[in-house]
N, CA and C atoms as an extended XYZ file, in Angstrom:
519
Properties=species:S:1:pos:R:3:atomname:S:1:resname:S:1:resid:I:1 pbc="F F F"
N        94.676       95.366      115.272 N   UNK     1
C        95.032       95.256      113.887 CA  UNK     1
C        96.547       95.338      113.743 C   UNK     1
N        97.279       94.338      114.211 N   UNK     2
C        98.733       94.388      114.127 CA  UNK     2
C        99.216       94.138      112.705 C   UNK     2
N       100.222       94.890      112.321 N   UNK     3
C       100.861       94.685      111.030 CA  UNK     3
C       102.298       94.285      111.325 C   UNK     3
N       102.657       93.035      111.021 N   UNK     4
C       103.975       92.535      111.373 CA  UNK     4
C       105.045       93.000      110.408 C   UNK     4
N       104.701       93.329      109.185 N   UNK     5
C       105.667       93.730      108.184 CA  UNK     5
C       105.437       95.201      107.859 C   UNK     5
N       106.373       96.063      108.221 N   UNK     6
C       106.209       97.499      108.020 CA  UNK     6
C       106.327       97.918      106.557 C   UNK     6
N       106.804       97.032      105.669 N   UNK     7
C       106.968       97.372      104.262 CA  UNK     7
C       105.632       97.302      103.525 C   UNK     7
N       104.643       96.644      104.066 N   UNK     8
C       103.355       96.440      103.409 CA  UNK     8
C       102.665       97.776      103.172 C   UNK     8
N       102.307       98.047      101.904 N   UNK     9
C       101.584       99.277      101.579 CA  UNK     9
C       100.076       99.085      101.678 C   UNK     9
N        99.605       97.857      101.489 N   UNK    10
C        98.172       97.570      101.558 CA  UNK    10
C        97.945       96.469      102.591 C   UNK    10
N        97.790       96.837      103.872 N   UNK    11
C        97.655       95.821      104.936 CA  UNK    11
C        96.433       94.928      104.741 C   UNK    11
N        96.602       93.663      105.091 N   UNK    12
C        95.535       92.658      104.996 CA  UNK    12
C        95.342       92.007      106.348 C   UNK    12
N        94.146       91.460      106.550 N   UNK    13
C        93.884       90.674      107.744 CA  UNK    13
C        92.824       89.626      107.422 C   UNK    13
N        92.729       88.650      108.296 N   UNK    14
C        91.775       87.552      108.104 CA  UNK    14
C        91.145       87.249      109.455 C   UNK    14
N        89.829       87.000      109.460 N   UNK    15
C        89.108       86.692      110.699 CA  UNK    15
C        88.191       85.496      110.464 C   UNK    15
N        88.157       84.619      111.436 N   UNK    16
C        87.201       83.514      111.425 CA  UNK    16
C        86.013       83.971      112.274 C   UNK    16
N        84.804       83.931      111.701 N   UNK    17
C        83.607       84.445      112.381 CA  UNK    17
C        82.629       83.312      112.647 C   UNK    17
N        81.879       83.439      113.736 N   UNK    18
C        80.967       82.371      114.154 CA  UNK    18
C        79.538       82.568      113.656 C   UNK    18
N        79.375       83.243      112.512 N   UNK    19
C        78.040       83.468      111.968 CA  UNK    19
C        78.049       83.241      110.467 C   UNK    19
N        76.893       82.942      109.935 N   UNK    20
C        76.703       82.728      108.506 CA  UNK    20
C        77.098       83.996      107.738 C   UNK    20
N        77.703       83.822      106.577 N   UNK    21
C        78.166       84.991      105.829 CA  UNK    21
C        77.011       85.877      105.351 C   UNK    21
N        75.887       85.298      105.009 N   UNK    22
C        74.759       86.100      104.529 CA  UNK    22
C        74.217       87.003      105.637 C   UNK    22
N        74.206       86.497      106.873 N   UNK    23
C        73.762       87.334      108.005 CA  UNK    23
C        74.712       88.521      108.193 C   UNK    23
N        76.009       88.280      108.062 N   UNK    24
C        76.984       89.353      108.216 CA  UNK    24
C        76.882       90.370      107.081 C   UNK    24
N        76.679       89.895      105.876 N   UNK    25
C        76.525       90.804      104.746 CA  UNK    25
C        75.286       91.681      104.915 C   UNK    25
N        74.216       91.087      105.430 N   UNK    26
C        73.002       91.872      105.696 CA  UNK    26
C        73.232       92.878      106.820 C   UNK    26
N        74.083       92.530      107.787 N   UNK    27
C        74.400       93.461      108.875 CA  UNK    27
C        75.102       94.699      108.316 C   UNK    27
N        76.003       94.506      107.352 N   UNK    28
C        76.672       95.653      106.746 CA  UNK    28
C        75.703       96.458      105.887 C   UNK    28
N        74.755       95.795      105.224 N   UNK    29
C        73.734       96.529      104.469 CA  UNK    29
C        72.857       97.353      105.411 C   UNK    29
N        72.543       96.782      106.571 N   UNK    30
C        71.755       97.515      107.565 CA  UNK    30
C        72.546       98.722      108.079 C   UNK    30
N        73.833       98.527      108.327 N   UNK    31
C        74.684       99.631      108.801 CA  UNK    31
C        74.761      100.743      107.762 C   UNK    31
N        74.693      100.380      106.506 N   UNK    32
C        74.718      101.371      105.426 CA  UNK    32
C        73.560      102.353      105.569 C   UNK    32
N        72.387      101.845      105.971 N   UNK    33
C        71.191      102.674      106.054 CA  UNK    33
C        71.012      103.359      107.396 C   UNK    33
N        71.741      102.941      108.426 N   UNK    34
C        71.513      103.489      109.761 CA  UNK    34
C        72.586      104.464      110.215 C   UNK    34
N        73.582      104.737      109.389 N   UNK    35
C        74.633      105.687      109.766 CA  UNK    35
C        75.032      106.484      108.534 C   UNK    35
N        75.711      107.621      108.752 N   UNK    36
C        76.156      108.432      107.615 CA  UNK    36
C        77.625      108.818      107.735 C   UNK    36
N        78.351      108.128      108.603 N   UNK    37
C        79.762      108.419      108.817 CA  UNK    37
C        80.651      107.796      107.737 C   UNK    37
N        80.185      106.681      107.157 N   UNK    38
C        80.936      105.960      106.140 CA  UNK    38
C        80.019      105.589      104.985 C   UNK    38
N        80.619      105.394      103.818 N   UNK    39
C        79.879      104.891      102.666 CA  UNK    39
C        80.117      103.388      102.613 C   UNK    39
N        79.038      102.623      102.681 N   UNK    40
C        79.126      101.164      102.659 CA  UNK    40
C        78.421      100.677      101.404 C   UNK    40
N        79.117       99.856      100.634 N   UNK    41
C        78.480       99.264       99.454 CA  UNK    41
C        78.802       97.779       99.418 C   UNK    41
N        77.855       97.024       98.861 N   UNK    42
C        78.004       95.571       98.812 CA  UNK    42
C        77.791       95.085       97.392 C   UNK    42
N        78.689       94.193       96.970 N   UNK    43
C        78.549       93.496       95.693 CA  UNK    43
C        78.842       92.032       95.979 C   UNK    43
N        77.827       91.196       95.869 N   UNK    44
C        77.923       89.761       96.172 CA  UNK    44
C        78.475       89.560       97.584 C   UNK    44
N        79.629       88.891       97.727 N   UNK    45
C        80.228       88.631       99.043 CA  UNK    45
C        81.246       89.694       99.438 C   UNK    45
N        81.274       90.809       98.725 N   UNK    46
C        82.247       91.867       98.964 CA  UNK    46
C        81.561       93.088       99.557 C   UNK    46
N        82.207       93.680      100.562 N   UNK    47
C        81.715       94.905      101.183 CA  UNK    47
C        82.839       95.928      101.101 C   UNK    47
N        82.515       97.127      100.636 N   UNK    48
C        83.479       98.212      100.537 CA  UNK    48
C        83.056       99.308      101.501 C   UNK    48
N        83.970       99.722      102.373 N   UNK    49
C        83.701      100.776      103.346 CA  UNK    49
C        84.693      101.896      103.079 C   UNK    49
N        84.167      103.113      102.862 N   UNK    50
C        85.059      104.244      102.628 CA  UNK    50
C        84.469      105.506      103.227 C   UNK    50
N        85.276      106.535      103.278 N   UNK    51
C        84.853      107.816      103.824 CA  UNK    51
C        84.008      108.569      102.807 C   UNK    51
N        83.096      109.421      103.270 N   UNK    52
C        82.339      110.260      102.329 CA  UNK    52
C        83.269      111.212      101.573 C   UNK    52
N        82.851      111.663      100.407 N   UNK    53
C        83.680      112.520       99.541 CA  UNK    53
C        84.233      113.741      100.274 C   UNK    53
N        83.409      114.379      101.114 N   UNK    54
C        83.853      115.610      101.772 CA  UNK    54
C        84.964      115.368      102.805 C   UNK    54
N        85.128      114.135      103.277 N   UNK    55
C        86.182      113.806      104.245 CA  UNK    55
C        87.403      113.165      103.584 C   UNK    55
N        87.278      112.818      102.304 N   UNK    56
C        88.373      112.128      101.620 CA  UNK    56
C        89.494      113.075      101.249 C   UNK    56
N        90.707      112.536      101.327 N   UNK    57
C        91.893      113.209      100.829 CA  UNK    57
C        92.456      112.343       99.706 C   UNK    57
N        93.579      112.756       99.120 N   UNK    58
C        94.138      112.014       97.985 CA  UNK    58
C        94.404      110.558       98.344 C   UNK    58
N        94.983      110.310       99.508 N   UNK    59
C        95.400      108.957       99.867 CA  UNK    59
C        94.447      108.321      100.880 C   UNK    59
N        93.236      108.793      100.999 N   UNK    60
C        92.291      108.216      101.956 CA  UNK    60
C        92.065      106.739      101.641 C   UNK    60
N        92.085      105.908      102.682 N   UNK    61
C        91.936      104.470      102.453 CA  UNK    61
C        90.477      104.064      102.311 C   UNK    61
N        90.301      102.876      101.801 N   UNK    62
C        89.012      102.212      101.861 CA  UNK    62
C        89.279      100.805      102.369 C   UNK    62
N        88.272      100.212      102.954 N   UNK    63
C        88.388       98.857      103.489 CA  UNK    63
C        87.545       97.940      102.620 C   UNK    63
N        88.190       96.940      102.035 N   UNK    64
C        87.502       95.958      101.206 CA  UNK    64
C        87.404       94.671      102.015 C   UNK    64
N        86.177       94.232      102.263 N   UNK    65
C        85.939       92.992      103.005 CA  UNK    65
C        85.358       91.952      102.063 C   UNK    65
N        85.862       90.745      102.160 N   UNK    66
C        85.273       89.615      101.453 CA  UNK    66
C        84.864       88.613      102.518 C   UNK    66
N        83.571       88.338      102.585 N   UNK    67
C        83.038       87.449      103.614 CA  UNK    67
C        82.584       86.168      102.936 C   UNK    67
N        83.345       85.096      103.142 N   UNK    68
C        83.073       83.807      102.505 CA  UNK    68
C        82.456       82.833      103.495 C   UNK    68
N        81.602       81.983      102.982 N   UNK    69
C        80.972       80.953      103.801 CA  UNK    69
C        81.998       79.872      104.146 C   UNK    69
N        81.973       79.419      105.399 N   UNK    70
C        82.819       78.310      105.843 CA  UNK    70
C        81.898       77.227      106.401 C   UNK    70
N        82.471       76.168      106.929 N   UNK    71
C        81.628       75.070      107.437 CA  UNK    71
C        81.050       75.410      108.814 C   UNK    71
N        80.054       74.657      109.229 N   UNK    72
C        79.411       74.768      110.548 CA  UNK    72
C        78.837       76.151      110.824 C   UNK    72
N        78.117       76.710      109.856 N   UNK    73
C        77.437       77.990      110.043 CA  UNK    73
C        78.407       79.092      110.477 C   UNK    73
N        79.589       79.098      109.906 N   UNK    74
C        80.579       80.134      110.197 CA  UNK    74
C        81.056       80.728      108.879 C   UNK    74
N        81.902       81.735      108.983 N   UNK    75
C        82.404       82.385      107.781 CA  UNK    75
C        83.812       82.912      108.010 C   UNK    75
N        84.458       83.250      106.910 N   UNK    76
C        85.807       83.804      106.946 CA  UNK    76
C        85.767       85.184      106.321 C   UNK    76
N        86.322       86.155      107.025 N   UNK    77
C        86.369       87.528      106.549 CA  UNK    77
C        87.812       87.846      106.167 C   UNK    77
N        88.005       88.266      104.931 N   UNK    78
C        89.308       88.724      104.451 CA  UNK    78
C        89.206       90.233      104.275 C   UNK    78
N        90.088       90.985      104.933 N   UNK    79
C        90.071       92.442      104.834 CA  UNK    79
C        91.317       92.966      104.164 C   UNK    79
N        91.160       94.034      103.385 N   UNK    80
C        92.271       94.663      102.685 CA  UNK    80
C        92.089       96.177      102.734 C   UNK    80
N        93.080       96.861      103.304 N   UNK    81
C        93.090       98.317      103.294 CA  UNK    81
C        93.860       98.778      102.071 C   UNK    81
N        93.349       99.779      101.405 N   UNK    82
C        94.063      100.332      100.265 CA  UNK    82
C        93.490      101.679       99.892 C   UNK    82
N        94.216      102.420       99.066 N   UNK    83
C        93.691      103.710       98.623 CA  UNK    83
C        92.575      103.503       97.600 C   UNK    83
N        91.982      104.566       97.185 N   UNK    84
C        90.985      104.545       96.121 CA  UNK    84
C        91.576      103.765       94.947 C   UNK    84
N        90.818      102.881       94.299 N   UNK    85
C        91.363      102.086       93.189 CA  UNK    85
C        91.970      102.925       92.065 C   UNK    85
N        91.431      104.104       91.808 N   UNK    86
C        91.997      104.966       90.770 CA  UNK    86
C        93.392      105.437       91.169 C   UNK    86
N        93.555      105.820       92.424 N   UNK    87
C        94.863      106.255       92.925 CA  UNK    87
C        95.841      105.091       92.879 C   UNK    87
N        95.388      103.905       93.301 N   UNK    88
C        96.262      102.736       93.314 CA  UNK    88
C        96.698      102.371       91.894 C   UNK    88
N        95.786      102.437       90.925 N   UNK    89
C        96.118      102.131       89.538 CA  UNK    89
C        97.156      103.118       89.005 C   UNK    89
N        96.968      104.401       89.285 N   UNK    90
C        97.933      105.407       88.856 CA  UNK    90
C        99.304      105.159       89.496 C   UNK    90
N        99.296      104.843       90.768 N   UNK    91
C       100.528      104.584       91.513 CA  UNK    91
C       101.270      103.388       90.908 C   UNK    91
N       100.543      102.305       90.612 N   UNK    92
C       101.173      101.121       90.019 CA  UNK    92
C       101.645      101.406       88.585 C   UNK    92
N       100.866      102.194       87.823 N   UNK    93
C       101.276      102.564       86.476 CA  UNK    93
C       102.606      103.300       86.503 C   UNK    93
N       102.766      104.229       87.444 N   UNK    94
C       104.024      104.962       87.554 CA  UNK    94
C       105.177      104.022       87.894 C   UNK    94
N       104.938      103.065       88.785 N   UNK    95
C       105.985      102.084       89.117 CA  UNK    95
C       106.389      101.279       87.882 C   UNK    95
N       105.418      100.791       87.114 N   UNK    96
C       105.731      100.005       85.919 CA  UNK    96
C       106.412      100.853       84.847 C   UNK    96
N       106.013      102.106       84.737 N   UNK    97
C       106.645      102.998       83.768 CA  UNK    97
C       108.120      103.220       84.124 C   UNK    97
N       108.398      103.449       85.397 N   UNK    98
C       109.781      103.628       85.847 CA  UNK    98
C       110.586      102.357       85.594 C   UNK    98
N       110.009      101.193       85.909 N   UNK    99
C       110.712       99.923       85.670 CA  UNK    99
C       110.961       99.706       84.178 C   UNK    99
N       109.981      100.012       83.346 N   UNK   100
C       110.141       99.855       81.901 CA  UNK   100
C       111.227      100.771       81.346 C   UNK   100
N       111.244      102.021       81.800 N   UNK   101
C       112.288      102.949       81.359 CA  UNK   101
C       113.668      102.501       81.831 C   UNK   101
N       113.741      101.982       83.056 N   UNK   102
C       115.008      101.472       83.571 CA  UNK   102
C       115.535      100.352       82.671 C   UNK   102
N       114.677       99.414       82.316 N   UNK   103
C       115.087       98.291       81.454 CA  UNK   103
C       115.465       98.795       80.062 C   UNK   103
N       114.673       99.706       79.493 N   UNK   104
C       114.959      100.228       78.151 CA  UNK   104
C       116.308      100.943       78.119 C   UNK   104
N       116.558      101.794       79.122 N   UNK   105
C       117.839      102.492       79.148 CA  UNK   105
C       118.992      101.542       79.457 C   UNK   105
N       118.720      100.467       80.193 N   UNK   106
C       119.737       99.446       80.437 CA  UNK   106
C       120.120       98.734       79.152 C   UNK   106
N       119.139       98.404       78.338 N   UNK   107
C       119.413       97.759       77.038 CA  UNK   107
C       120.195       98.712       76.133 C   UNK   107
N       119.775       99.986       76.134 N   UNK   108
C       120.445      100.982       75.315 CA  UNK   108
C       121.901      101.171       75.776 C   UNK   108
N       122.104      101.209       77.098 N   UNK   109
C       123.468      101.347       77.634 CA  UNK   109
C       124.316      100.133       77.260 C   UNK   109
N       123.764       98.940       77.368 N   UNK   110
C       124.512       97.723       77.012 CA  UNK   110
C       124.868       97.722       75.522 C   UNK   110
N       123.911       98.145       74.690 N   UNK   111
C       124.167       98.213       73.251 CA  UNK   111
C       125.311       99.181       72.951 C   UNK   111
N       125.259      100.368       73.565 N   UNK   112
C       126.330      101.343       73.354 CA  UNK   112
C       127.665      100.825       73.892 C   UNK   112
N       127.647      100.122       75.002 N   UNK   113
C       128.879       99.564       75.576 CA  UNK   113
C       129.495       98.542       74.625 C   UNK   113
N       128.643       97.653       74.067 N   UNK   114
C       129.175       96.636       73.146 CA  UNK   114
C       129.669       97.254       71.837 C   UNK   114
N       129.080       98.378       71.432 N   UNK   115
C       129.524       99.078       70.223 CA  UNK   115
C       130.666      100.054       70.505 C   UNK   115
N       131.084      100.094       71.773 N   UNK   116
C       132.165      100.981       72.222 CA  UNK   116
C       131.821      102.458       71.991 C   UNK   116
N       130.544      102.796       72.202 N   UNK   117
C       130.084      104.189       72.163 CA  UNK   117
C       129.910      104.682       73.589 C   UNK   117
N       129.733      106.008       73.733 N   UNK   118
C       129.522      106.594       75.056 CA  UNK   118
C       128.140      106.183       75.589 C   UNK   118
N       128.087      105.779       76.835 N   UNK   119
C       126.822      105.342       77.438 CA  UNK   119
C       126.568      105.991       78.797 C   UNK   119
N       127.197      107.103       79.070 N   UNK   120
C       127.037      107.802       80.351 CA  UNK   120
C       125.620      108.341       80.534 C   UNK   120
N       125.020      108.840       79.457 N   UNK   121
C       123.663      109.391       79.558 CA  UNK   121
C       122.671      108.286       79.946 C   UNK   121
N       122.823      107.114       79.350 N   UNK   122
C       121.924      106.002       79.649 CA  UNK   122
C       122.086      105.541       81.106 C   UNK   122
N       123.330      105.450       81.577 N   UNK   123
C       123.563      105.057       82.983 CA  UNK   123
C       123.017      106.110       83.936 C   UNK   123
N       123.179      107.380       83.589 N   UNK   124
C       122.637      108.457       84.432 CA  UNK   124
C       121.113      108.365       84.511 C   UNK   124
N       120.495      108.086       83.371 N   UNK   125
C       119.034      107.967       83.347 CA  UNK   125
C       118.582      106.752       84.154 C   UNK   125
N       119.329      105.651       84.078 N   UNK   126
C       118.999      104.471       84.887 CA  UNK   126
C       119.093      104.812       86.379 C   UNK   126
N       120.118      105.545       86.767 N   UNK   127
C       120.270      105.956       88.159 CA  UNK   127
C       119.108      106.857       88.571 C   UNK   127
N       118.688      107.751       87.666 N   UNK   128
C       117.534      108.623       87.936 CA  UNK   128
C       116.262      107.791       88.140 C   UNK   128
N       116.088      106.723       87.361 N   UNK   129
C       114.910      105.859       87.514 CA  UNK   129
C       114.899      105.184       88.891 C   UNK   129
N       116.068      104.787       89.388 N   UNK   130
C       116.161      104.195       90.724 CA  UNK   130
C       115.748      105.225       91.768 C   UNK   130
N       116.220      106.457       91.618 N   UNK   131
C       115.851      107.521       92.565 CA  UNK   131
C       114.346      107.773       92.519 C   UNK   131
N       113.776      107.828       91.301 N   UNK   132
C       112.324      108.046       91.164 CA  UNK   132
C       111.554      106.892       91.814 C   UNK   132
N       112.044      105.656       91.659 N   UNK   133
C       111.361      104.521       92.281 CA  UNK   133
C       111.352      104.674       93.795 C   UNK   133
N       112.480      105.065       94.381 N   UNK   134
C       112.524      105.278       95.839 CA  UNK   134
C       111.579      106.406       96.250 C   UNK   134
N       111.512      107.473       95.462 N   UNK   135
C       110.593      108.572       95.762 CA  UNK   135
C       109.149      108.071       95.748 C   UNK   135
N       108.785      107.259       94.751 N   UNK   136
C       107.429      106.703       94.695 CA  UNK   136
C       107.150      105.819       95.902 C   UNK   136
N       108.133      104.997       96.273 N   UNK   137
C       107.944      104.111       97.425 CA  UNK   137
C       107.718      104.925       98.701 C   UNK   137
N       108.557      105.931       98.926 N   UNK   138
C       108.413      106.730      100.142 CA  UNK   138
C       107.147      107.584      100.106 C   UNK   138
N       106.722      108.019       98.922 N   UNK   139
C       105.450      108.744       98.816 CA  UNK   139
C       104.297      107.831       99.236 C   UNK   139
N       104.341      106.564       98.803 N   UNK   140
C       103.320      105.604       99.219 CA  UNK   140
C       103.353      105.349      100.714 C   UNK   140
N       104.543      105.253      101.271 N   UNK   141
C       104.676      105.038      102.718 CA  UNK   141
C       104.162      106.236      103.506 C   UNK   141
N       104.466      107.440      103.018 N   UNK   142
C       103.983      108.654      103.693 CA  UNK   142
C       102.458      108.727      103.586 C   UNK   142
N       101.908      108.383      102.421 N   UNK   143
C       100.450      108.372      102.252 CA  UNK   143
C        99.791      107.393      103.200 C   UNK   143
N       100.397      106.217      103.350 N   UNK   144
C        99.853      105.215      104.269 CA  UNK   144
C        99.919      105.723      105.704 C   UNK   144
N       101.046      106.318      106.082 N   UNK   145
C       101.203      106.823      107.456 CA  UNK   145
C       100.225      107.957      107.744 C   UNK   145
N        99.986      108.813      106.745 N   UNK   146
C        99.083      109.947      106.971 CA  UNK   146
C        97.628      109.511      107.091 C   UNK   146
N        97.322      108.323      106.598 N   UNK   147
C        95.931      107.863      106.651 CA  UNK   147
C        95.719      106.781      107.712 C   UNK   147
N        96.673      106.621      108.620 N   UNK   148
C        96.574      105.579      109.639 CA  UNK   148
C        95.342      105.765      110.537 C   UNK   148
N        95.038      107.003      110.907 N   UNK   149
C        93.856      107.252      111.753 CA  UNK   149
C        92.571      106.873      111.022 C   UNK   149
N        92.519      107.177      109.725 N   UNK   150
C        91.346      106.805      108.936 CA  UNK   150
C        91.220      105.287      108.840 C   UNK   150
N        92.356      104.581      108.723 N   UNK   151
C        92.330      103.118      108.688 CA  UNK   151
C        91.765      102.572      109.997 C   UNK   151
N        92.181      103.161      111.114 N   UNK   152
C        91.659      102.719      112.409 CA  UNK   152
C        90.158      102.998      112.519 C   UNK   152
N        89.713      104.143      111.982 N   UNK   153
C        88.275      104.449      112.005 CA  UNK   153
C        87.487      103.413      111.204 C   UNK   153
N        87.986      103.051      110.026 N   UNK   154
C        87.312      102.041      109.205 CA  UNK   154
C        87.287      100.690      109.919 C   UNK   154
N        88.406      100.329      110.531 N   UNK   155
C        88.501       99.046      111.243 CA  UNK   155
C        87.563       99.040      112.459 C   UNK   155
N        87.518      100.159      113.183 N   UNK   156
C        86.617      100.256      114.342 CA  UNK   156
C        85.155      100.156      113.916 C   UNK   156
N        84.808      100.788      112.790 N   UNK   157
C        83.439      100.695      112.276 CA  UNK   157
C        83.090       99.244      111.952 C   UNK   157
N        84.013       98.554      111.265 N   UNK   158
C        83.787       97.147      110.925 CA  UNK   158
C        83.589       96.320      112.205 C   UNK   158
N        84.457       96.534      113.193 N   UNK   159
C        84.328       95.802      114.453 CA  UNK   159
C        83.018       96.130      115.161 C   UNK   159
N        82.580       97.386      115.077 N   UNK   160
C        81.310       97.773      115.686 CA  UNK   160
C        80.137       97.043      115.066 C   UNK   160
N        80.131       96.923      113.739 N   UNK   161
C        79.060       96.197      113.056 CA  UNK   161
C        79.086       94.725      113.468 C   UNK   161
N        80.271       94.148      113.557 N   UNK   162
C        80.383       92.741      113.945 CA  UNK   162
C        79.940       92.534      115.393 C   UNK   162
N        80.322       93.460      116.286 N   UNK   163
C        79.942       93.338      117.699 CA  UNK   163
C        78.434       93.480      117.887 C   UNK   163
N        77.803       94.363      117.104 N   UNK   164
C        76.353       94.522      117.176 CA  UNK   164
C        75.627       93.230      116.866 C   UNK   164
N        76.254       92.382      116.077 N   UNK   165
C        75.642       91.123      115.669 CA  UNK   165
C        76.166       89.938      116.473 C   UNK   165
N        76.861       90.203      117.573 N   UNK   166
C        77.306       89.153      118.486 CA  UNK   166
C        78.295       88.176      117.869 C   UNK   166
N        79.181       88.682      117.038 N   UNK   167
C        80.144       87.825      116.363 CA  UNK   167
C        81.402       87.688      117.199 C   UNK   167
N        81.858       86.455      117.363 N   UNK   168
C        83.128       86.180      118.032 CA  UNK   168
C        84.170       85.970      116.939 C   UNK   168
N        85.330       86.594      117.098 N   UNK   169
C        86.335       86.539      116.039 CA  UNK   169
C        87.644       85.942      116.517 C   UNK   169
N        88.345       85.356      115.579 N   UNK   170
C        89.740       84.965      115.729 CA  UNK   170
C        90.485       85.671      114.622 C   UNK   170
N        91.210       86.757      114.946 N   UNK   171
C        91.838       87.560      113.912 CA  UNK   171
C        93.244       87.062      113.639 C   UNK   171
N        93.588       87.027      112.342 N   UNK   172
C        94.921       86.668      111.887 CA  UNK   172
C        95.379       87.774      110.940 C   UNK   172
N        96.680       87.917      110.784 N   UNK   173
C        97.181       88.893      109.810 CA  UNK   173
C        97.631       88.205      108.563 C   UNK   173
């Protein structure tokens, strides 16, 4: 599972598989009932694999697989690692809030500058927003790094299910 770009917070991968997508989806449904190490759920062509509640931490990842039908009785698997959707939504909300405040204080600073009023407070707040953005970015990077072993466990589980079904893969990032 090579990741060529270290800046990526939500790693993705793509695999070409030599089996029908419905057979693979049923294999993951079967794995759901035969093991208790991971929570596996399926909605249409999507499979979600995550850790049980008692093993989860704040930044624990989940693996989202989309298995699409391709030609000649084969399929394409698109994988995406990411945190719990609630955590990701909160994280993105904070990023947008910081960006919005940065723009608002920038407009306020420009207005004060054109009116020849003091604008040091607005510039200081804009600088603070940049610092907060970097803190959020590094918090996300630290969360990703701390959950790397869990990501490998999820990926190994996925590969185990595929190997049980005799699937040959060509993995791309």
